[in-house]
Amino acid sequence: MRKLGRWAIGFGSGAALLASVSTPALATGQLPNSVTPVLYDIRVDPNAQAKTFTGTETITVRVRPNTRAITLNAADLNITRATLDGRPVRYRLDAATQRITLLAPRPLKGGEHRLGFAWSGKINDTAAGFFAIDYKNADGSPARMLATQFEAPDARRFAPMFDEPAFKAKFRLAAVAPANQLAYSNMPATVSRLADGRKLYSFAETPVMSSYLLFLGMGDVERKTVMAGKTEIGIITRRGVVDQGDYALVSAKRLLTYYDDYFGQPYPLPKLDMIAAPGSSQFFGAMENWGAIFYFEPTVLFDAKRATVSGKQNIFITVAHEIAHQWFGNLVTMRWWDDLWLNEGFASWMENKASADLNPEWLARETAVSQDREGAMGADSTAATHPIIRKVETVDQIGEAFDGITYQKGQAVIGMIESTVGADAFRDGIRRYMAKYKYGNTVTDQLWAELSSTSGRSVASFAHDFTLQGGVPLIRVQRAACEGGATRVTLEQGRFGLDAASKQPQLWTVPLKIGTVGNPVTTTLVKSDKPYGVTVAGCGPVVVNQGKGSYVRVQYDDASHAALVRDYAKLALADRLGTLGDDFALAASGDQSLARYFELVAAVTPDASPLEWDMIADDIGGLAGFFAQTELEAPLRARTATLLAPVMQRVGYAASADEAPIVTNLRETLVSRLGLAGDAEVAAQARRYVAALASDPNAIPPAIRQPILITYAANATPEEWEALLAITRGTNNPVAKNGYIRLLGTARDARLAERALGLVKASDFTAPQRAELLVAISGRHPDMAFDFAVANLDLVNGLLETSTRAGFIPALGARSNNPAMPAKITAFAEANLPEASRGGVKRALTTIAARKAAADRLRPAVAAWLAGS
């Protein structure tokens, strides 16, 4: 699954809201293993107009001798019949635990038996279980697409199932569809006509797989295909936009060939469809259903008239992530959600590796240093952190596991292991792992064992420290002295943290690459908190964690830091980016002065890599988030504009035909940051462009479309906001409409935020659109959004996916700098959430506290910087 947004602590204005899951909890954790499924035979008959469906199924199960009670999962289903070996059987439903238990009249013989069910269910408005996606065709006529979303525990809303990853089975799915629509699933289908003219799609039997990977969709759609060897790759879209899937098809073909080789196992299904839906989710952007990957349109369709270069890159990255799951997650699956990172951390790492190897001009590895690495460490440096491998016992905790630790720290740790054991040994270990455990389930130590076998070193001996405990190691350079052509470096290990809990002493076995600039690198392990000496070749500035392959922050003594500033331009790009990130973070944590960061920024030349200026723009622009609604906000915005405007002038508003993607991406960042800072020139440009939309919906050049719209919306007057609302209402393109709706919530003017809240109450937009509008409002007006949600709790919960309800409202308040907000979040949780559902609450509270502490530490240095401008 590809999550939405960047998983950071939320200091800057672009931080993602973090989501938890629904309130029902499993009573005792996992299902008993006395009964296991072998084959599901399911038939469903949807009524899309009424948003209901009926279903029947036969489950072939394997039973241990003398079993009498058979328990599996069911949620929100009206069970009308239950049978055991063809005979009616007593059963009980428990809505709280989402289980149904069949009671055999006598102990069963060991071996295979058949369970039978009939039921009716509802088609939801949001992406959980079986759901509807409403949109308008190009001519304005209404349309409805149906789809399923089962990860994590929502297959049970579609049919009674053993809805846990370890209960793998084969699936035969059949679905009734209107005569003029197409139905699609994991496998190819045969189609027959029913007496009433509708079509029955009978899909081929799947390989053995987990329930959360089953998929069904149907609608008035188009399908386009290419072949990659023996595999048919398809793109399925609403009518009229299938050609926008061409880039995804080309990318998927390249990636499938790349992964077949990398994993050493050919893709095992006959087809791989990519389904593009025009809706949205609060929780995810794409889902890796085996052979039928589901995407929301912006993550897989490229509209050359509207999409930016970064949007095109994001398509490749998202497709790379989801196709990597066809092996890591689908072919080999974690045994239980404790090890979710085996799916998500690896797919996140693989998306960057594939991007770097197949699109080297993107500088994907360096971009991961400036973005993913910082996001991981931000999430991992407060009291809300947790181990990568975490104990999961309830439905709520399953959803909480889909966070920045699982994704971004997971990918960083995998990258560290590859860097430590070597790329070839790492790949060979992955191939052994895939061959040994295909169609099965694993825990993390089984991966470590295979990597140890191929590398000849104990991977678990250092990997356990990074997966079984939370937190970020900190390596301090105490001294670096050159003697006789070599440099003796003294290191000490500590812990990086943004609050008291995350600064509690803790140790790691940290693999490090250390060297002086331009000389051979020394590899070592730092294992204790005692001073540790290592000798490296040559003299000159010492770079610890060269290439930034290890998951660690580095703090230099005065002399070593001064040497890095002096010779900054000689550092490799990844080391320049990593040092910028470390210096900014160490100032926020109070470990060193922000002045050090500004010294480093001063060494960044105008012709430096766009990635450096992109990172600086985000850091400096994000400082305003520390001091929102304080006396420093306005001067910070002004200083941001002063710093970045010359860079904007060099980059320009118009993209050249042959410019590098990282230049185009920097332009997007600069326009957004300057626009949010209130830069007069950018604001004027935005007003001119948006005014032209009235006569030409494609008036804004694709390269700057999104940041121009963001600038316009943030600085809108009441009259301009009304004009944006009129554009929104007059837009039939569902992707554009969703984007405009989000923009309506981003105005700086509080009066316009109130107007936007009125739209959340109204029924002009779909439930997902209204939820996204509320999230957008919270970005600039968190107190207003939070208070509205608490006062309209039933309304807001009705807009949400079940997987986001527990964490959604606390996250609305997480960006607030109001001293009263923590108490309000706590009061909301105590009144509405059971203890087991408060992971999102803890995250919101620690985010607020850590941001306040960082702001208090940074205030003197920021004030001094502003005074010196």
Coordinates of C-alpha atoms in Angstrom, one line a residue, residues 372-845:
D372 CA 12.6 10.0 3.2
R373 CA 15.5 9.9 5.6
E374 CA 14.4 13.2 7.3
G375 CA 10.8 12.0 7.4
A376 CA 11.8 8.8 9.1
M377 CA 13.9 10.5 11.7
G378 CA 11.2 13.1 12.4
A379 CA 8.7 10.3 13.1
D380 CA 11.3 8.4 15.2
S381 CA 12.5 11.1 17.5
T382 CA 9.6 11.7 19.9
A383 CA 7.9 9.8 22.6
A384 CA 5.4 8.5 20.0
T385 CA 8.0 6.4 18.3
H386 CA 7.9 2.6 18.4
P387 CA 10.0 -0.3 17.2
I388 CA 9.7 -1.2 13.5
I389 CA 8.5 -4.6 14.6
R390 CA 5.7 -3.7 16.9
K391 CA 3.2 -5.8 18.9
V392 CA -0.2 -5.7 17.2
E393 CA -3.2 -7.2 19.0
T394 CA -6.2 -5.1 18.0
V395 CA -7.8 -3.8 14.8
D396 CA -6.9 -0.3 15.9
Q397 CA -3.2 -1.2 16.3
I398 CA -3.2 -2.8 12.8
G399 CA -4.1 0.6 11.2
E400 CA -1.6 2.4 13.4
A401 CA 1.2 0.2 12.0
F402 CA 0.9 2.0 8.6
D403 CA 3.1 4.9 9.6
G404 CA 6.4 6.6 9.0
I405 CA 8.3 4.1 11.1
T406 CA 7.0 1.2 9.1
Y407 CA 7.5 2.9 5.7
Q408 CA 10.4 5.3 5.8
K409 CA 12.4 4.0 8.7
G410 CA 11.9 0.6 7.3
Q411 CA 13.3 1.6 4.0
A412 CA 16.2 3.4 5.6
V413 CA 17.2 0.3 7.7
I414 CA 17.0 -1.9 4.6
G415 CA 19.2 0.5 2.7
M416 CA 21.7 0.4 5.7
I417 CA 21.8 -3.3 5.6
E418 CA 22.4 -3.4 1.8
S419 CA 25.1 -0.7 2.3
T420 CA 26.7 -2.8 5.0
V421 CA 26.7 -6.3 3.5
G422 CA 27.1 -5.2 -0.2
A423 CA 24.6 -5.0 -3.0
D424 CA 25.4 -8.4 -4.5
A425 CA 25.2 -10.3 -1.3
F426 CA 22.1 -8.5 -0.3
R427 CA 20.4 -9.3 -3.7
D428 CA 21.4 -13.0 -3.4
G429 CA 19.9 -13.2 0.0
I430 CA 16.7 -11.7 -1.2
R431 CA 16.6 -14.3 -4.0
R432 CA 17.1 -17.1 -1.5
Y433 CA 14.3 -15.7 0.7
M434 CA 11.9 -15.5 -2.2
A435 CA 12.6 -19.0 -3.5
K436 CA 12.4 -20.5 0.0
Y437 CA 9.2 -18.9 1.2
K438 CA 7.2 -18.2 -1.9
Y439 CA 3.4 -18.6 -1.3
G440 CA 4.2 -18.6 2.4
N441 CA 4.4 -16.4 5.5
T442 CA 7.5 -15.2 7.3
V443 CA 8.8 -13.2 10.2
T444 CA 11.7 -10.8 10.0
D445 CA 14.4 -13.1 11.4
Q446 CA 13.9 -15.5 8.5
L447 CA 14.9 -12.7 6.2
W448 CA 18.0 -11.9 8.4
A449 CA 19.0 -15.6 8.2
E450 CA 19.0 -15.6 4.4
L451 CA 21.0 -12.4 4.2
S452 CA 23.4 -13.7 6.7
S453 CA 23.9 -16.9 4.6
T454 CA 24.8 -14.9 1.5
S455 CA 26.9 -12.2 3.2
G456 CA 28.8 -14.3 5.6
R457 CA 28.1 -12.0 8.6
S458 CA 25.4 -11.9 11.2
V459 CA 22.9 -9.4 10.0
A460 CA 20.7 -9.9 13.1
S461 CA 23.5 -8.8 15.4
F462 CA 23.1 -5.2 14.3
A463 CA 19.7 -5.2 12.6
H464 CA 17.9 -6.1 15.8
D465 CA 19.0 -2.9 17.4
F466 CA 17.2 -0.9 14.6
T467 CA 14.0 -3.1 14.4
L468 CA 13.3 -4.1 18.0
Q469 CA 13.7 -0.7 19.6
G470 CA 12.6 2.8 18.5
G471 CA 14.7 5.9 18.3
V472 CA 17.5 7.5 16.3
P473 CA 21.2 6.9 17.2
L474 CA 23.5 10.0 17.4
I475 CA 27.2 9.8 16.7
R476 CA 29.2 12.7 18.0
V477 CA 32.6 13.5 16.5
Q478 CA 34.6 14.5 19.6
R479 CA 38.0 15.1 17.8
A480 CA 39.7 14.5 14.5
A481 CA 43.5 14.9 14.4
C482 CA 45.8 14.3 11.5
E483 CA 49.1 12.6 12.2
G484 CA 51.5 11.1 9.7
G485 CA 49.2 11.2 6.7
A486 CA 46.2 9.6 8.6
T487 CA 43.5 11.0 10.7
R488 CA 42.5 9.7 14.1
V489 CA 38.8 10.2 14.8
T490 CA 37.2 9.9 18.2
L491 CA 33.5 9.1 18.2
E492 CA 30.9 8.7 20.9
Q493 CA 27.4 7.3 20.6
G494 CA 24.3 8.9 22.1
R495 CA 20.7 9.3 21.1
F496 CA 19.0 12.0 19.0
G497 CA 15.6 13.1 20.2
L498 CA 13.2 16.0 20.2
D499 CA 11.7 15.5 23.6
A500 CA 12.7 14.0 27.0
A501 CA 11.4 10.5 26.3
S502 CA 13.3 10.2 23.0
K503 CA 16.5 11.3 24.6
Q504 CA 16.6 8.5 27.1
P505 CA 19.9 6.6 26.8
Q506 CA 19.9 3.7 24.4
L507 CA 22.5 1.9 22.4
W508 CA 22.8 0.5 18.9
T509 CA 25.4 -1.4 16.9
V510 CA 25.9 1.3 14.2
P511 CA 27.6 0.4 10.9
L512 CA 29.5 3.4 9.7
K513 CA 31.5 4.5 6.7
I514 CA 34.1 7.2 7.6
G515 CA 36.7 9.0 5.6
T516 CA 38.4 12.2 4.9
V517 CA 37.3 14.0 1.7
G518 CA 38.8 12.5 -1.4
N519 CA 40.4 9.5 0.4
P520 CA 39.5 5.8 0.8
V521 CA 36.6 5.0 3.2
T522 CA 36.9 3.0 6.4
T523 CA 34.0 0.8 7.5
T524 CA 33.5 0.2 11.2
L525 CA 30.9 -0.6 13.9
V526 CA 30.2 1.6 16.8
K527 CA 28.8 -0.5 19.6
S528 CA 29.0 1.4 22.9
D529 CA 28.6 4.8 24.5
K530 CA 32.3 4.9 25.4
P531 CA 34.6 7.0 23.3
Y532 CA 35.7 5.0 20.2
G533 CA 38.7 5.7 18.1
V534 CA 39.1 4.9 14.4
T535 CA 42.0 5.8 12.0
V536 CA 41.2 6.8 8.5
A537 CA 43.4 7.5 5.5
G538 CA 44.5 11.0 4.6
C539 CA 44.0 14.4 6.1
G540 CA 41.3 17.0 5.6
P541 CA 37.6 17.3 6.6
V542 CA 36.2 14.1 8.1
V543 CA 32.8 12.8 6.9
V544 CA 31.1 10.4 9.2
N545 CA 28.4 8.2 7.6
Q546 CA 29.7 8.8 4.1
G547 CA 26.9 8.4 1.5
K548 CA 24.4 8.6 4.4
G549 CA 23.8 4.9 4.1
S550 CA 23.4 4.3 7.8
Y551 CA 20.4 5.3 9.9
V552 CA 22.1 7.8 12.2
R553 CA 22.5 11.5 12.9
V554 CA 26.0 12.9 13.2
Q555 CA 27.2 15.9 15.3
Y556 CA 30.6 17.3 14.7
D557 CA 32.9 19.1 17.1
D558 CA 33.6 22.8 16.3
A559 CA 36.8 22.2 14.4
S560 CA 35.4 19.3 12.3
H561 CA 32.2 21.3 11.5
A562 CA 34.2 24.3 10.5
A563 CA 36.2 22.2 8.1
L564 CA 33.1 20.8 6.5
V565 CA 31.7 24.4 6.0
R566 CA 35.1 25.4 4.5
D567 CA 35.2 22.5 2.0
Y568 CA 31.5 22.0 1.7
A569 CA 31.6 22.1 -2.1
K570 CA 34.0 19.1 -2.1
L571 CA 31.5 16.8 -0.4
A572 CA 29.5 14.3 -2.3
L573 CA 25.9 15.5 -2.9
A574 CA 24.4 12.9 -0.5
D575 CA 26.8 14.1 2.2
R576 CA 25.9 17.7 1.7
L577 CA 22.2 17.0 1.9
G578 CA 22.6 14.8 5.0
T579 CA 24.8 17.4 6.8
L580 CA 22.1 20.0 6.1
G581 CA 19.5 17.7 7.5
D582 CA 21.5 16.8 10.6
D583 CA 22.4 20.4 11.4
F584 CA 18.8 21.6 11.1
A585 CA 17.5 18.7 13.3
L586 CA 20.3 19.1 15.9
A587 CA 19.3 22.7 16.3
A588 CA 15.6 21.7 16.8
S589 CA 16.7 19.1 19.4
G590 CA 18.8 21.6 21.3
D591 CA 22.1 19.7 20.7
Q592 CA 23.7 22.6 18.8
S593 CA 23.0 26.2 17.7
L594 CA 20.9 27.0 14.7
A595 CA 23.7 29.3 13.8
R596 CA 25.7 26.2 12.6
Y597 CA 22.9 25.5 10.1
F598 CA 23.0 29.0 8.8
E599 CA 26.8 28.7 8.4
L600 CA 26.3 25.7 6.2
V601 CA 23.5 27.4 4.2
A602 CA 25.9 30.3 3.5
A603 CA 28.3 27.8 1.9
V604 CA 25.6 26.7 -0.6
T605 CA 26.4 28.5 -3.8
P606 CA 23.9 29.8 -6.3
D607 CA 24.8 27.0 -8.8
A608 CA 24.5 24.3 -6.2
S609 CA 22.4 21.2 -6.9
P610 CA 18.7 22.0 -7.0
L611 CA 18.2 19.3 -4.4
E612 CA 20.2 21.4 -1.9
W613 CA 18.0 24.5 -2.6
D614 CA 14.9 22.4 -2.5
M615 CA 15.9 21.1 1.0
I616 CA 16.8 24.6 2.2
A617 CA 13.5 26.0 0.9
D618 CA 11.6 23.5 2.8
D619 CA 13.6 23.9 6.0
I620 CA 13.5 27.7 6.0
G621 CA 9.9 27.8 4.8
G622 CA 9.0 25.3 7.5
L623 CA 10.4 27.5 10.2
A624 CA 7.2 29.5 9.9
G625 CA 5.3 26.4 11.2
F626 CA 7.2 26.6 14.5
F627 CA 6.0 30.2 15.0
A628 CA 2.6 30.3 13.4
Q629 CA 0.3 32.8 15.1
T630 CA 3.3 34.4 16.8
E631 CA 5.2 37.7 16.3
L632 CA 7.9 35.9 14.4
E633 CA 5.6 34.5 11.6
A634 CA 5.4 37.6 9.5
P635 CA 9.1 38.5 9.6
L636 CA 10.0 34.8 8.9
R637 CA 7.8 34.8 5.8
A638 CA 9.4 38.0 4.6
R639 CA 12.9 36.7 5.2
T640 CA 12.0 33.4 3.4
A641 CA 11.0 35.5 0.4
T642 CA 14.2 37.5 0.5
L643 CA 16.3 34.3 0.6
L644 CA 14.5 32.4 -2.1
A645 CA 13.5 35.1 -4.6
P646 CA 17.0 35.2 -6.2
V647 CA 16.9 31.5 -6.6
M648 CA 13.5 31.8 -8.2
Q649 CA 14.8 34.4 -10.6
R650 CA 17.6 32.1 -11.7
V651 CA 15.2 29.1 -12.2
G652 CA 12.4 31.2 -13.8
Y653 CA 8.8 30.4 -14.3
A654 CA 9.1 28.7 -17.7
A655 CA 10.5 25.2 -18.0
S656 CA 13.0 24.6 -20.8
A657 CA 12.6 21.5 -23.0
D658 CA 15.8 19.8 -21.9
E659 CA 16.0 20.8 -18.2
A660 CA 16.7 18.2 -15.6
P661 CA 13.7 16.9 -13.6
I662 CA 15.3 18.1 -10.3
V663 CA 15.3 21.7 -11.7
T664 CA 11.6 21.4 -12.6
N665 CA 10.9 20.1 -9.1
L666 CA 12.8 23.0 -7.5
R667 CA 10.7 25.4 -9.4
E668 CA 7.6 23.9 -7.9
T669 CA 9.0 24.1 -4.4
L670 CA 10.1 27.7 -4.9
V671 CA 6.8 28.9 -6.3
S672 CA 4.9 27.2 -3.4
R673 CA 7.2 28.5 -0.7
L674 CA 7.3 32.0 -2.0
G675 CA 3.6 32.0 -2.6
L676 CA 2.9 30.8 0.9
A677 CA 5.3 33.4 2.2
G678 CA 3.2 36.1 0.5
D679 CA 5.8 37.1 -2.1
A680 CA 4.1 39.9 -4.1
E681 CA 5.5 38.9 -7.5
V682 CA 4.5 35.2 -7.2
A683 CA 1.0 36.2 -5.8
A684 CA 0.5 38.5 -8.8
Q685 CA 1.5 35.8 -11.2
A686 CA -0.9 33.4 -9.6
R687 CA -3.8 35.9 -9.9
R688 CA -3.1 36.4 -13.6
Y689 CA -2.9 32.7 -14.3
V690 CA -6.1 31.8 -12.4
A691 CA -8.0 34.6 -14.0
A692 CA -7.2 33.0 -17.4
L693 CA -8.8 29.7 -16.3
A694 CA -12.2 31.3 -16.9
S695 CA -11.6 31.0 -20.7
D696 CA -9.0 28.2 -20.8
P697 CA -9.0 25.4 -18.2
N698 CA -5.4 24.6 -19.2
A699 CA -4.1 28.2 -19.0
I700 CA -1.6 27.4 -16.3
P701 CA 1.6 25.7 -17.6
P702 CA 1.8 22.2 -16.2
A703 CA 5.2 22.8 -14.7
I704 CA 3.8 25.3 -12.2
R705 CA 0.1 24.5 -12.2
Q706 CA -0.1 23.1 -8.7
P707 CA 2.1 25.6 -6.9
I708 CA 0.4 28.5 -8.7
L709 CA -3.0 27.3 -7.5
I710 CA -1.7 26.8 -4.0
T711 CA -0.4 30.4 -4.0
Y712 CA -3.7 31.8 -5.3
A713 CA -5.8 29.9 -2.7
A714 CA -3.5 30.7 0.2
N715 CA -3.7 34.5 -0.5
A716 CA -7.2 34.6 -1.8
T717 CA -9.5 37.6 -1.0
P718 CA -13.2 36.8 -0.4
E719 CA -14.0 37.6 -4.1
E720 CA -11.1 35.4 -5.3
W721 CA -12.2 32.6 -3.1
E722 CA -15.7 32.8 -4.6
A723 CA -14.2 32.7 -8.1
L724 CA -12.3 29.5 -7.1
L725 CA -15.5 28.0 -5.7
A726 CA -17.3 28.8 -9.0
I727 CA -14.4 27.1 -10.9
T728 CA -14.7 24.1 -8.6
R729 CA -18.5 23.7 -9.1
G730 CA -18.1 24.1 -12.9
T731 CA -15.5 21.4 -13.2
N732 CA -16.5 17.9 -14.3
N733 CA -12.9 16.5 -14.4
P734 CA -12.9 14.5 -11.1
V735 CA -9.2 14.8 -10.5
A736 CA -9.2 18.6 -11.1
K737 CA -12.4 18.9 -9.0
N738 CA -10.8 17.1 -6.0
G739 CA -7.8 19.4 -6.2
Y740 CA -9.9 22.5 -6.3
I741 CA -11.9 21.3 -3.3
R742 CA -8.7 20.9 -1.2
L743 CA -7.6 24.4 -2.3
L744 CA -10.8 25.9 -0.9
G745 CA -9.6 25.0 2.6
T746 CA -6.1 26.5 2.4
A747 CA -7.0 30.3 2.5
R748 CA -5.0 32.3 5.1
D749 CA -8.1 34.4 5.8
A750 CA -10.0 32.9 8.8
R751 CA -13.3 34.2 7.3
L752 CA -12.8 32.0 4.3
A753 CA -11.9 29.0 6.4
E754 CA -15.3 29.5 8.0
R755 CA -16.9 29.5 4.6
A756 CA -15.1 26.3 3.7
L757 CA -16.4 24.6 6.9
G758 CA -19.9 25.4 5.6
L759 CA -19.1 23.3 2.6
V760 CA -18.1 20.4 4.8
K761 CA -21.6 20.6 6.3
A762 CA -23.3 20.9 2.9
S763 CA -23.9 18.0 0.5
D764 CA -22.4 19.6 -2.7
F765 CA -19.4 17.2 -2.6
T766 CA -18.9 13.5 -1.9
A767 CA -18.0 12.3 1.6
P768 CA -14.3 11.8 0.7
Q769 CA -14.1 15.3 -0.8
R770 CA -15.6 16.8 2.3
A771 CA -13.2 15.0 4.6
E772 CA -10.3 16.2 2.5
L773 CA -11.6 19.7 2.7
L774 CA -11.6 19.5 6.4
V775 CA -8.0 18.2 6.5
A776 CA -7.0 21.1 4.2
I777 CA -8.6 23.7 6.6
S778 CA -6.7 22.2 9.5
G779 CA -3.4 22.9 7.8
R780 CA -3.7 26.6 8.4
H781 CA -6.6 26.8 10.9
P782 CA -6.1 23.7 13.1
D783 CA -8.1 25.0 16.1
M784 CA -11.0 25.9 13.9
A785 CA -11.0 22.5 12.2
F786 CA -10.7 20.5 15.4
D787 CA -13.4 22.4 17.2
F788 CA -15.7 22.0 14.2
A789 CA -15.1 18.2 14.1
V790 CA -15.8 17.8 17.8
A791 CA -19.0 19.8 17.6
N792 CA -20.1 17.8 14.5
L793 CA -18.8 14.4 15.5
D794 CA -21.5 12.3 13.9
L795 CA -21.3 14.3 10.7
V796 CA -17.5 14.0 10.5
N797 CA -17.4 10.3 11.4
G798 CA -19.9 9.7 8.6
L799 CA -17.4 11.1 6.1
L800 CA -14.5 8.9 7.1
E801 CA -13.2 5.5 6.3
T802 CA -13.4 3.1 9.2
S803 CA -9.6 2.8 9.2
T804 CA -9.2 6.5 10.0
R805 CA -11.8 7.4 12.5
A806 CA -9.9 7.1 15.7
G807 CA -6.9 9.2 14.6
F808 CA -8.6 11.7 12.3
I809 CA -9.9 14.3 14.7
P810 CA -6.8 14.4 17.0
A811 CA -4.7 14.8 13.9
L812 CA -6.7 17.9 12.9
G813 CA -5.4 19.6 16.0
A814 CA -1.8 18.4 15.7
R815 CA -0.6 21.5 13.9
S816 CA -2.0 23.9 16.5
N817 CA 0.3 26.2 18.5
N818 CA -2.5 27.0 20.9
P819 CA -1.5 26.1 24.5
A820 CA -5.1 24.9 25.1
M821 CA -5.1 22.3 22.3
P822 CA -3.4 19.4 24.1
A823 CA -6.1 19.5 26.8
K824 CA -8.8 19.6 24.2
I825 CA -7.4 16.6 22.4
T826 CA -7.1 14.7 25.7
A827 CA -10.7 15.5 26.6
F828 CA -11.9 14.4 23.2
A829 CA -10.1 11.1 23.5
E830 CA -11.3 10.4 27.0
A831 CA -14.9 11.0 25.9
N832 CA -14.8 9.1 22.7
L833 CA -12.0 6.6 22.3
P834 CA -11.1 3.5 24.2
E835 CA -7.5 3.3 25.4
A836 CA -6.5 0.9 22.7
S837 CA -7.5 3.4 20.0
R838 CA -5.4 6.3 21.2
G839 CA -2.2 5.8 19.1
G840 CA -3.2 8.8 17.0
V841 CA -3.9 10.8 20.1
K842 CA -0.4 10.1 21.5
R843 CA 1.1 11.0 18.2
A844 CA -0.7 14.3 18.0
L845 CA 0.1 15.3 21.6

